[in-house]
């Protein structure tokens, strides 16, 4: 497949539909000890025996800290409208209250280079690399961290203002709080029901506190938040309640406070003994208006309750899976977007801020034939198109990821890039999926001339 096909009158073919590629700071930058950066919770977590596949870490990653210029050239070569990246908080504030000009400069260069090439810049403030010095005081278990996040958002937005076209407060508060503070499989590796819910509340509070500051400092930019979400389906007819509960904890718990100013009743009831301290006024802060909602979609869940009454995700052994073990289910993206659209009144536009597929790709004769990923993008683009036809307002799509990178607890084994990275030489090679993306965007540009 040399290009992705879209139906004739697709909204995705219009010039104002934003196509991009996404990355995050810890996953690509490397230079962990350069430019004044101090450790984040991910540097610490990676050093724990058994925490990350093969004991790997982000010390070097894609060495993007040094190769940023050629990487942006490569992004531009794909013909995308926008680049989604994240800022490493410990580069901006390596020590409590100490602003680091080298950190600001690094991102200033990237922003300038993208703009010089006509690409918009989408910046996430928190893609999981919390400064370790804040974790030493409890991290997201400490309510103070929400206020520290707001200060950081204030400083970054005061500095960059409208130069950042689209601001995102948090990337996937579900993953950051539940995998990090509830199940202990991400940094900082804490396990506890209460801890997970408490961290989640403080992250959302940080988001809400930051929103008015971002608006004041960057009035022409757009401001919002990114959620991961998977639609859940009942294993059999009698499992509908399990599927409902799975969605309630999986994304209503995070989206409802932002979009409705309340937590979902299903979770409040079931988690009654684990609930965080929610102060008067917290939900009003979290409910600050957002200009868009970013959705990260990879797969669906099929569930039932197990013998202890816990949610069990049941693997669909007949279905196609990617290398990481996630089912390929494009229909889930249509269903998810329609469900979200129906759940929230006055829903702001949605963007697909991440979507992609993992492989164990290798370069053969200078080429990477990532046939499965290419099919994955094709079918998921059609799934977005279908949701739009059903009335959902989707305004953009970002492929995860620009290039292979440090895939958190999976280390470097799982490759999500549309560009292959040889970690020995740092050579980048466009995979077939990237070439198809580029060709689609070239064709669109031709048609819209
Ligand atoms: C998402 C993360 C992103 C990447 C993809 C595969 O949960 O936002 O950093 O790890 O999954």
Short mmCIF file of C-alpha atoms and ligand atoms in Angstrom, two decimals:
data_model
loop_
_atom_site.label_atom_id
_atom_site.label_comp_id
_atom_site.label_asym_id
_atom_site.label_seq_id
_atom_site.Cartn_x
_atom_site.Cartn_y
_atom_site.Cartn_z
CA UNK A 1 0.00 0.00 0.00
CA UNK A 2 1.68 3.19 -1.19
CA UNK A 3 -0.92 5.61 0.12
CA UNK A 4 -3.98 5.65 2.36
CA UNK A 5 -7.29 5.85 0.55
CA UNK A 6 -10.04 8.08 1.84
CA UNK A 7 -13.61 8.19 0.50
CA UNK A 8 -14.23 10.92 -2.08
CA UNK A 9 -15.98 13.48 0.09
CA UNK A 10 -14.14 12.74 3.30
CA UNK A 11 -13.75 15.49 5.90
CA UNK A 12 -10.20 14.20 6.30
CA UNK A 13 -9.40 15.33 2.77
CA UNK A 14 -10.24 18.94 3.56
CA UNK A 15 -7.26 21.26 4.00
CA UNK A 16 -8.34 22.34 7.50
CA UNK A 17 -8.29 18.80 8.91
CA UNK A 18 -5.00 18.64 10.84
CA UNK A 19 -2.66 15.73 10.22
CA UNK A 20 0.35 15.30 12.42
CA UNK A 21 2.81 13.03 14.14
CA UNK A 22 3.35 12.79 17.88
CA UNK A 23 6.19 12.12 20.32
CA UNK A 24 6.95 12.80 23.98
CA UNK A 25 10.01 14.17 25.74
CA UNK A 26 11.23 11.24 27.82
CA UNK A 27 10.58 8.78 25.02
CA UNK A 28 12.81 10.49 22.44
CA UNK A 29 15.08 13.19 23.85
CA UNK A 30 17.83 11.33 25.70
CA UNK A 31 20.50 13.74 27.02
CA UNK A 32 19.15 12.91 30.44
CA UNK A 33 21.95 14.75 32.20
CA UNK A 34 22.51 17.55 29.70
CA UNK A 35 21.20 21.05 29.34
CA UNK A 36 20.74 21.37 33.08
CA UNK A 37 18.10 18.60 33.26
CA UNK A 38 17.68 16.75 36.55
CA UNK A 39 16.00 13.33 36.98
CA UNK A 40 12.32 12.75 36.51
CA UNK A 41 10.38 9.91 38.10
CA UNK A 42 11.05 7.90 34.94
CA UNK A 43 14.83 8.08 35.37
CA UNK A 44 14.40 6.79 38.90
CA UNK A 45 11.87 4.11 37.95
CA UNK A 46 14.03 2.78 35.11
CA UNK A 47 16.84 2.16 37.59
CA UNK A 48 14.66 -0.20 39.67
CA UNK A 49 15.50 -3.83 38.92
CA UNK A 50 12.75 -5.47 36.89
CA UNK A 51 10.76 -2.28 36.33
CA UNK A 52 11.51 -1.90 32.60
CA UNK A 53 12.10 -4.55 29.94
CA UNK A 54 15.85 -5.37 29.79
CA UNK A 55 16.58 -2.67 32.36
CA UNK A 56 16.41 -0.06 29.60
CA UNK A 57 15.96 3.69 30.10
CA UNK A 58 15.65 7.01 28.31
CA UNK A 59 19.24 8.18 28.87
CA UNK A 60 19.90 8.27 25.13
CA UNK A 61 16.63 7.16 23.50
CA UNK A 62 16.50 8.70 19.98
CA UNK A 63 19.07 11.34 20.91
CA UNK A 64 16.54 13.87 19.71
CA UNK A 65 18.06 16.45 22.06
CA UNK A 66 20.98 16.61 19.63
CA UNK A 67 19.26 15.52 16.43
CA UNK A 68 16.19 17.75 16.73
CA UNK A 69 16.96 19.76 13.64
CA UNK A 70 17.23 16.83 11.28
CA UNK A 71 14.20 15.27 12.97
CA UNK A 72 12.10 18.33 12.25
CA UNK A 73 13.35 18.32 8.68
CA UNK A 74 12.15 14.72 8.48
CA UNK A 75 8.73 15.60 9.98
CA UNK A 76 8.39 18.38 7.44
CA UNK A 77 9.28 15.91 4.70
CA UNK A 78 6.23 13.87 5.66
CA UNK A 79 4.03 16.80 4.67
CA UNK A 80 2.18 16.99 8.00
CA UNK A 81 0.41 20.10 9.22
CA UNK A 82 1.51 19.80 12.83
CA UNK A 83 3.95 18.25 15.27
CA UNK A 84 2.81 17.15 18.74
CA UNK A 85 5.60 17.02 21.34
CA UNK A 86 5.90 17.36 25.08
CA UNK A 87 8.03 19.53 27.32
CA UNK A 88 10.15 17.87 29.99
CA UNK A 89 9.24 19.61 33.25
CA UNK A 90 12.70 18.85 34.78
CA UNK A 91 14.35 20.70 31.89
CA UNK A 92 12.33 23.82 32.72
CA UNK A 93 12.57 23.57 36.51
CA UNK A 94 15.54 21.29 37.26
CA UNK A 95 15.37 22.41 40.88
CA UNK A 96 12.47 23.73 42.84
CA UNK A 97 11.73 27.29 41.76
CA UNK A 98 14.84 27.58 39.52
CA UNK A 99 13.97 28.35 35.94
CA UNK A 100 16.47 26.92 33.44
CA UNK A 101 16.98 29.07 30.33
CA UNK A 102 18.69 26.18 28.50
CA UNK A 103 15.50 24.17 28.79
CA UNK A 104 13.36 26.98 27.42
CA UNK A 105 15.85 27.48 24.57
CA UNK A 106 15.73 23.88 23.50
CA UNK A 107 11.97 24.05 22.98
CA UNK A 108 12.17 27.56 21.52
CA UNK A 109 14.42 26.22 18.76
CA UNK A 110 12.01 23.43 17.97
CA UNK A 111 9.02 25.75 17.89
CA UNK A 112 10.83 28.23 15.65
CA UNK A 113 12.01 25.52 13.29
CA UNK A 114 8.50 24.04 12.98
CA UNK A 115 7.00 27.45 12.31
CA UNK A 116 9.70 28.29 9.78
CA UNK A 117 8.60 25.17 7.92
CA UNK A 118 4.93 26.06 8.16
CA UNK A 119 3.97 23.46 10.75
CA UNK A 120 1.85 24.08 13.82
CA UNK A 121 3.15 23.12 17.24
CA UNK A 122 1.06 21.13 19.73
CA UNK A 123 2.70 21.00 23.14
CA UNK A 124 1.84 18.75 26.04
CA UNK A 125 3.00 20.07 29.39
CA UNK A 126 2.85 16.77 31.24
CA UNK A 127 3.64 13.54 29.44
CA UNK A 128 4.64 11.77 32.67
CA UNK A 129 8.13 13.07 33.44
CA UNK A 130 7.49 14.57 36.87
CA UNK A 131 10.61 16.10 38.48
CA UNK A 132 11.96 13.61 40.99
CA UNK A 133 12.27 16.31 43.67
CA UNK A 134 8.48 16.61 43.64
CA UNK A 135 8.08 12.84 43.92
CA UNK A 136 10.36 13.01 46.94
CA UNK A 137 7.56 14.98 48.57
CA UNK A 138 4.85 12.54 47.48
CA UNK A 139 4.47 13.49 43.82
CA UNK A 140 0.85 13.40 42.70
CA UNK A 141 -0.22 12.02 46.07
CA UNK A 142 0.58 15.46 47.43
CA UNK A 143 -2.04 18.09 46.64
CA UNK A 144 0.75 20.63 46.41
CA UNK A 145 1.89 19.03 43.12
CA UNK A 146 -1.29 20.30 41.45
CA UNK A 147 -0.24 23.83 42.37
CA UNK A 148 3.35 23.17 41.28
CA UNK A 149 1.99 22.03 37.92
CA UNK A 150 -0.03 25.24 37.61
CA UNK A 151 3.12 27.29 38.34
CA UNK A 152 5.02 25.38 35.68
CA UNK A 153 2.16 25.90 33.19
CA UNK A 154 2.15 29.60 34.07
CA UNK A 155 5.86 29.99 33.41
CA UNK A 156 5.89 28.01 30.16
CA UNK A 157 2.86 29.82 28.75
CA UNK A 158 4.13 33.24 29.88
CA UNK A 159 7.36 32.51 28.03
CA UNK A 160 5.99 31.01 24.82
CA UNK A 161 2.53 32.57 24.73
CA UNK A 162 0.80 32.14 21.37
CA UNK A 163 3.93 30.68 19.81
CA UNK A 164 2.60 27.34 20.96
CA UNK A 165 -0.43 26.85 18.76
CA UNK A 166 -2.14 24.25 20.89
CA UNK A 167 -1.49 23.56 24.54
CA UNK A 168 -2.31 20.29 26.29
CA UNK A 169 -2.17 20.19 30.06
CA UNK A 170 -1.99 16.44 30.69
CA UNK A 171 -1.46 13.41 28.52
CA UNK A 172 -3.56 10.44 29.65
CA UNK A 173 -4.19 11.10 33.34
CA UNK A 174 -5.59 7.55 33.51
CA UNK A 175 -2.24 5.99 32.63
CA UNK A 176 -0.19 8.46 34.66
CA UNK A 177 -2.26 7.94 37.82
CA UNK A 178 -3.47 4.33 37.59
CA UNK A 179 -0.41 2.68 36.04
CA UNK A 180 1.91 4.87 38.10
CA UNK A 181 0.20 5.09 41.51
CA UNK A 182 -2.36 2.26 41.59
CA UNK A 183 -0.87 -0.72 39.81
CA UNK A 184 2.81 0.24 40.07
CA UNK A 185 3.77 -0.68 36.51
CA UNK A 186 4.79 2.83 35.52
CA UNK A 187 6.79 5.46 37.42
CA UNK A 188 6.79 6.04 40.32
CA UNK A 189 5.79 2.39 40.83
CA UNK A 190 3.29 2.86 43.67
CA UNK A 191 0.53 0.33 44.32
CA UNK A 192 -2.76 1.15 46.02
CA UNK A 193 -6.40 1.75 45.15
CA UNK A 194 -6.56 4.93 47.19
CA UNK A 195 -3.27 6.18 45.88
CA UNK A 196 -4.40 5.75 42.28
CA UNK A 197 -7.61 7.70 42.83
CA UNK A 198 -5.85 10.39 44.85
CA UNK A 199 -3.15 10.91 42.21
CA UNK A 200 -5.86 11.10 39.54
CA UNK A 201 -7.75 13.78 41.43
CA UNK A 202 -4.64 15.88 41.93
CA UNK A 203 -3.71 15.62 38.26
CA UNK A 204 -7.16 16.78 37.23
CA UNK A 205 -6.96 19.59 39.76
CA UNK A 206 -3.61 20.61 38.27
CA UNK A 207 -5.24 20.64 34.84
CA UNK A 208 -8.09 22.84 36.09
CA UNK A 209 -5.77 25.25 37.88
CA UNK A 210 -3.61 25.59 34.77
CA UNK A 211 -6.43 26.27 32.29
CA UNK A 212 -7.16 29.94 33.13
CA UNK A 213 -3.42 30.70 33.30
CA UNK A 214 -2.84 29.23 29.86
CA UNK A 215 -5.75 31.21 28.46
CA UNK A 216 -4.49 34.43 29.95
CA UNK A 217 -0.93 33.95 28.71
CA UNK A 218 -1.80 32.53 25.30
CA UNK A 219 -5.19 33.95 24.35
CA UNK A 220 -4.88 33.04 20.67
CA UNK A 221 -3.84 29.44 21.29
CA UNK A 222 -6.15 26.51 21.90
CA UNK A 223 -6.17 24.77 25.25
CA UNK A 224 -7.28 21.32 26.28
CA UNK A 225 -6.40 17.92 27.64
CA UNK A 226 -5.70 14.46 26.20
CA UNK A 227 -7.38 11.27 27.42
CA UNK A 228 -6.73 7.67 26.49
CA UNK A 229 -9.92 5.74 26.03
CA UNK A 230 -11.05 2.31 24.92
CA UNK A 231 -14.63 1.33 24.36
CA UNK A 232 -15.60 -1.77 26.33
CA UNK A 233 -17.87 -4.51 25.07
CA UNK A 234 -19.59 -7.21 27.13
CA UNK A 235 -18.19 -10.72 26.68
CA UNK A 236 -21.75 -12.02 26.61
CA UNK A 237 -25.15 -10.45 27.14
CA UNK A 238 -24.99 -10.86 30.89
CA UNK A 239 -21.75 -8.87 31.09
CA UNK A 240 -23.10 -5.45 30.14
CA UNK A 241 -22.59 -4.14 33.69
CA UNK A 242 -18.92 -5.12 33.51
CA UNK A 243 -18.48 -3.28 30.23
CA UNK A 244 -20.23 -0.22 31.65
CA UNK A 245 -18.05 -0.23 34.72
CA UNK A 246 -14.92 -0.70 32.67
CA UNK A 247 -15.70 2.48 30.71
CA UNK A 248 -16.65 4.31 33.90
CA UNK A 249 -13.22 3.76 35.46
CA UNK A 250 -11.38 3.72 32.17
CA UNK A 251 -12.38 7.16 30.98
CA UNK A 252 -15.59 8.60 32.49
CA UNK A 253 -13.71 9.02 35.76
CA UNK A 254 -11.36 11.42 33.97
CA UNK A 255 -13.59 13.03 31.36
CA UNK A 256 -16.73 13.61 33.45
CA UNK A 257 -15.10 16.01 35.93
CA UNK A 258 -13.58 18.01 33.07
CA UNK A 259 -16.65 18.02 30.83
CA UNK A 260 -19.52 17.76 33.34
CA UNK A 261 -18.00 18.94 36.62
CA UNK A 262 -18.82 15.69 38.42
CA UNK A 263 -17.40 12.24 39.02
CA UNK A 264 -19.40 9.29 37.63
CA UNK A 265 -21.78 7.70 40.15
CA UNK A 266 -20.82 4.13 39.23
CA UNK A 267 -17.25 4.65 40.40
CA UNK A 268 -18.19 6.81 43.39
CA UNK A 269 -20.32 3.92 44.64
CA UNK A 270 -17.97 1.09 43.93
CA UNK A 271 -14.88 2.88 45.18
CA UNK A 272 -16.64 4.52 48.15
CA UNK A 273 -13.99 3.39 50.62
CA UNK A 274 -11.08 4.55 48.45
CA UNK A 275 -12.20 7.99 47.42
CA UNK A 276 -9.79 10.93 47.54
CA UNK A 277 -10.39 14.04 49.55
CA UNK A 278 -12.34 16.28 47.17
CA UNK A 279 -12.47 19.80 48.55
CA UNK A 280 -15.35 22.17 47.93
CA UNK A 281 -14.67 23.98 44.71
CA UNK A 282 -12.32 21.35 43.25
CA UNK A 283 -14.83 20.15 40.69
CA UNK A 284 -15.63 23.69 39.60
CA UNK A 285 -11.91 24.26 39.00
CA UNK A 286 -11.56 21.00 37.05
CA UNK A 287 -14.66 21.84 35.01
CA UNK A 288 -12.91 24.84 33.34
CA UNK A 289 -13.98 25.07 29.68
CA UNK A 290 -11.66 23.38 27.17
CA UNK A 291 -11.30 24.22 23.48
CA UNK A 292 -10.79 20.64 22.38
CA UNK A 293 -10.44 17.15 23.78
CA UNK A 294 -7.64 14.91 22.56
CA UNK A 295 -8.34 11.20 22.31
CA UNK A 296 -5.66 8.51 22.24
CA UNK A 297 -7.00 5.26 20.88
CA UNK A 298 -5.22 1.94 20.37
CA UNK A 299 -7.61 -0.94 21.07
CA UNK A 300 -10.86 -2.04 22.70
CA UNK A 301 -11.72 -4.16 25.72
CA UNK A 302 -14.03 -7.13 25.93
CA UNK A 303 -14.93 -7.75 29.55
CA UNK A 304 -16.79 -9.59 32.24
CA UNK A 305 -16.58 -9.70 36.05
CA UNK A 306 -14.25 -12.34 37.46
CA UNK A 307 -15.04 -14.49 40.51
CA UNK A 308 -13.98 -11.65 42.85
CA UNK A 309 -16.21 -9.18 41.09
CA UNK A 310 -13.27 -7.41 39.45
CA UNK A 311 -13.23 -6.43 35.81
CA UNK A 312 -11.52 -8.98 33.61
CA UNK A 313 -10.46 -8.17 30.06
CA UNK A 314 -10.86 -11.27 27.95
CA UNK A 315 -8.47 -11.68 25.05
CA UNK A 316 -10.10 -12.31 21.69
CA UNK A 317 -7.82 -15.08 20.53
CA UNK A 318 -9.29 -15.26 17.02
CA UNK A 319 -8.77 -11.58 16.35
CA UNK A 320 -5.70 -9.89 14.88
CA UNK A 321 -3.24 -8.47 17.42
CA UNK A 322 -0.19 -6.23 17.14
CA UNK A 323 3.24 -7.17 18.47
CA UNK A 324 2.44 -5.66 21.87
CA UNK A 325 -0.61 -7.92 22.14
CA UNK A 326 -3.33 -5.34 21.56
CA UNK A 327 -6.28 -6.33 19.40
CA UNK A 328 -6.67 -4.48 16.09
CA UNK A 329 -10.22 -3.17 16.24
CA UNK A 330 -10.90 -0.08 14.11
CA UNK A 331 -14.65 -0.26 14.71
CA UNK A 332 -13.80 0.53 18.33
CA UNK A 333 -12.56 3.98 17.34
CA UNK A 334 -15.84 4.81 15.60
CA UNK A 335 -17.85 3.44 18.52
CA UNK A 336 -15.73 5.31 21.06
CA UNK A 337 -16.06 8.66 19.31
CA UNK A 338 -19.81 8.20 18.93
CA UNK A 339 -20.19 7.18 22.59
CA UNK A 340 -18.25 10.23 23.80
CA UNK A 341 -20.22 12.49 21.49
CA UNK A 342 -23.46 11.11 22.92
CA UNK A 343 -22.39 11.25 26.55
CA UNK A 344 -21.42 14.92 26.76
CA UNK A 345 -23.58 17.85 25.78
CA UNK A 346 -21.69 20.80 24.29
CA UNK A 347 -18.80 18.52 23.50
CA UNK A 348 -15.85 20.55 22.16
CA UNK A 349 -14.18 19.29 18.96
CA UNK A 350 -12.17 16.12 19.33
CA UNK A 351 -8.72 15.42 17.97
CA UNK A 352 -7.18 12.01 17.65
CA UNK A 353 -3.92 12.88 19.40
CA UNK A 354 -2.54 9.32 19.24
CA UNK A 355 -3.29 6.21 17.25
CA UNK A 356 -0.86 3.59 16.10
CA UNK A 357 0.46 0.09 16.16
CA UNK A 358 3.51 -1.67 17.63
CA UNK A 359 5.80 -3.96 15.66
CA UNK A 360 9.24 -5.52 15.81
CA UNK A 361 10.21 -3.90 12.54
CA UNK A 362 13.59 -4.22 10.93
CA UNK A 363 15.29 -2.66 7.94
CA UNK A 364 15.87 -5.00 5.01
CA UNK A 365 17.67 -3.60 1.95
CA UNK A 366 16.97 -0.09 3.17
CA UNK A 367 13.24 -0.66 3.53
CA UNK A 368 10.84 -1.42 6.34
CA UNK A 369 7.81 -3.28 5.16
CA UNK A 370 5.43 -2.65 8.08
CA UNK A 371 2.44 -4.07 6.32
CA UNK A 372 0.35 -4.53 9.48
CA UNK A 373 0.90 -0.95 10.67
CA UNK A 374 0.05 0.40 7.24
CA UNK A 375 -3.23 -1.53 7.26
CA UNK A 376 -3.82 -0.34 10.82
CA UNK A 377 -3.58 3.32 9.81
CA UNK A 378 -5.75 2.80 6.76
CA UNK A 379 -8.55 1.13 8.72
CA UNK A 380 -8.40 3.61 11.59
CA UNK A 381 -8.50 6.63 9.29
CA UNK A 382 -11.65 5.17 7.79
CA UNK A 383 -13.00 4.63 11.31
CA UNK A 384 -12.50 8.33 12.09
CA UNK A 385 -14.17 9.22 8.82
CA UNK A 386 -17.12 7.01 9.74
CA UNK A 387 -17.53 8.71 13.14
CA UNK A 388 -17.57 12.09 11.42
CA UNK A 389 -20.28 10.82 9.07
CA UNK A 390 -22.26 9.86 12.17
CA UNK A 391 -22.10 13.44 13.40
CA UNK A 392 -18.98 13.55 15.58
CA UNK A 393 -16.81 16.65 15.29
CA UNK A 394 -13.23 15.44 14.79
CA UNK A 395 -10.73 18.02 13.58
CA UNK A 396 -7.40 16.26 13.46
CA UNK A 397 -5.39 13.05 13.57
CA UNK A 398 -1.87 12.41 14.90
CA UNK A 399 -0.01 9.20 14.25
CA UNK A 400 1.74 7.69 17.26
CA UNK A 401 4.57 7.86 16.76
CA UNK A 402 6.88 9.82 14.54
CA UNK A 403 9.66 7.34 15.26
CA UNK A 404 10.46 4.26 17.33
CA UNK A 405 11.21 5.29 20.88
CA UNK A 406 11.37 4.32 24.54
CA UNK A 407 8.03 2.60 25.08
CA UNK A 408 7.86 2.97 28.89
CA UNK A 409 7.84 -0.38 30.73
CA UNK A 410 8.28 -2.18 27.38
CA UNK A 411 11.60 -0.43 26.76
CA UNK A 412 12.82 -0.41 23.15
CA UNK A 413 11.39 -3.76 22.13
CA UNK A 414 8.05 -2.35 21.04
CA UNK A 415 8.41 -0.12 18.00
CA UNK A 416 5.55 2.31 17.41
CA UNK A 417 7.27 4.60 14.90
CA UNK A 418 6.30 5.24 11.33
CA UNK A 419 10.03 5.91 11.08
CA UNK A 420 12.46 3.19 12.10
CA UNK A 421 15.28 4.09 14.50
CA UNK A 422 18.52 2.11 14.60
CA UNK A 423 19.55 2.73 18.21
CA UNK A 424 23.20 1.85 17.50
CA UNK A 425 23.67 4.47 14.82
CA UNK A 426 20.61 6.72 15.35
CA UNK A 427 19.82 6.28 11.68
CA UNK A 428 16.20 7.01 10.79
CA UNK A 429 14.46 5.08 7.99
CA UNK A 430 10.97 5.84 6.76
CA UNK A 431 8.80 2.73 7.02
CA UNK A 432 6.14 1.91 4.43
CA UNK A 433 3.51 3.33 6.80
CA UNK A 434 5.29 6.71 6.76
CA UNK A 435 5.65 6.68 2.99
CA UNK A 436 1.92 5.99 2.65
CA UNK A 437 1.19 8.85 5.08
CA UNK A 438 3.40 11.20 3.09
CA UNK A 439 1.84 10.16 -0.20
CA UNK A 440 -1.67 10.65 1.15
CA UNK A 441 -0.77 14.14 2.36
CA UNK A 442 0.92 14.97 -0.94
CA UNK A 443 -2.18 13.88 -2.84
CA UNK A 444 -4.39 15.91 -0.54
CA UNK A 445 -2.22 18.97 -1.06
CA UNK A 446 -2.45 18.48 -4.84
CA UNK A 447 -6.21 18.13 -4.77
CA UNK A 448 -6.66 21.18 -2.59
CA UNK A 449 -4.41 23.39 -4.71
C1 LIG B 1 0.18 6.01 25.11
C2 LIG B 1 1.21 7.03 25.49
C3 LIG B 1 2.37 7.13 24.53
C4 LIG B 1 2.76 5.78 23.98
C5 LIG B 1 1.57 5.03 23.45
C6 LIG B 1 1.88 3.72 22.83
O1 LIG B 1 -0.42 5.53 26.26
O2 LIG B 1 0.63 8.30 25.59
O3 LIG B 1 3.42 7.80 25.18
O4 LIG B 1 3.40 5.06 24.97
O5 LIG B 1 0.63 4.87 24.47
#
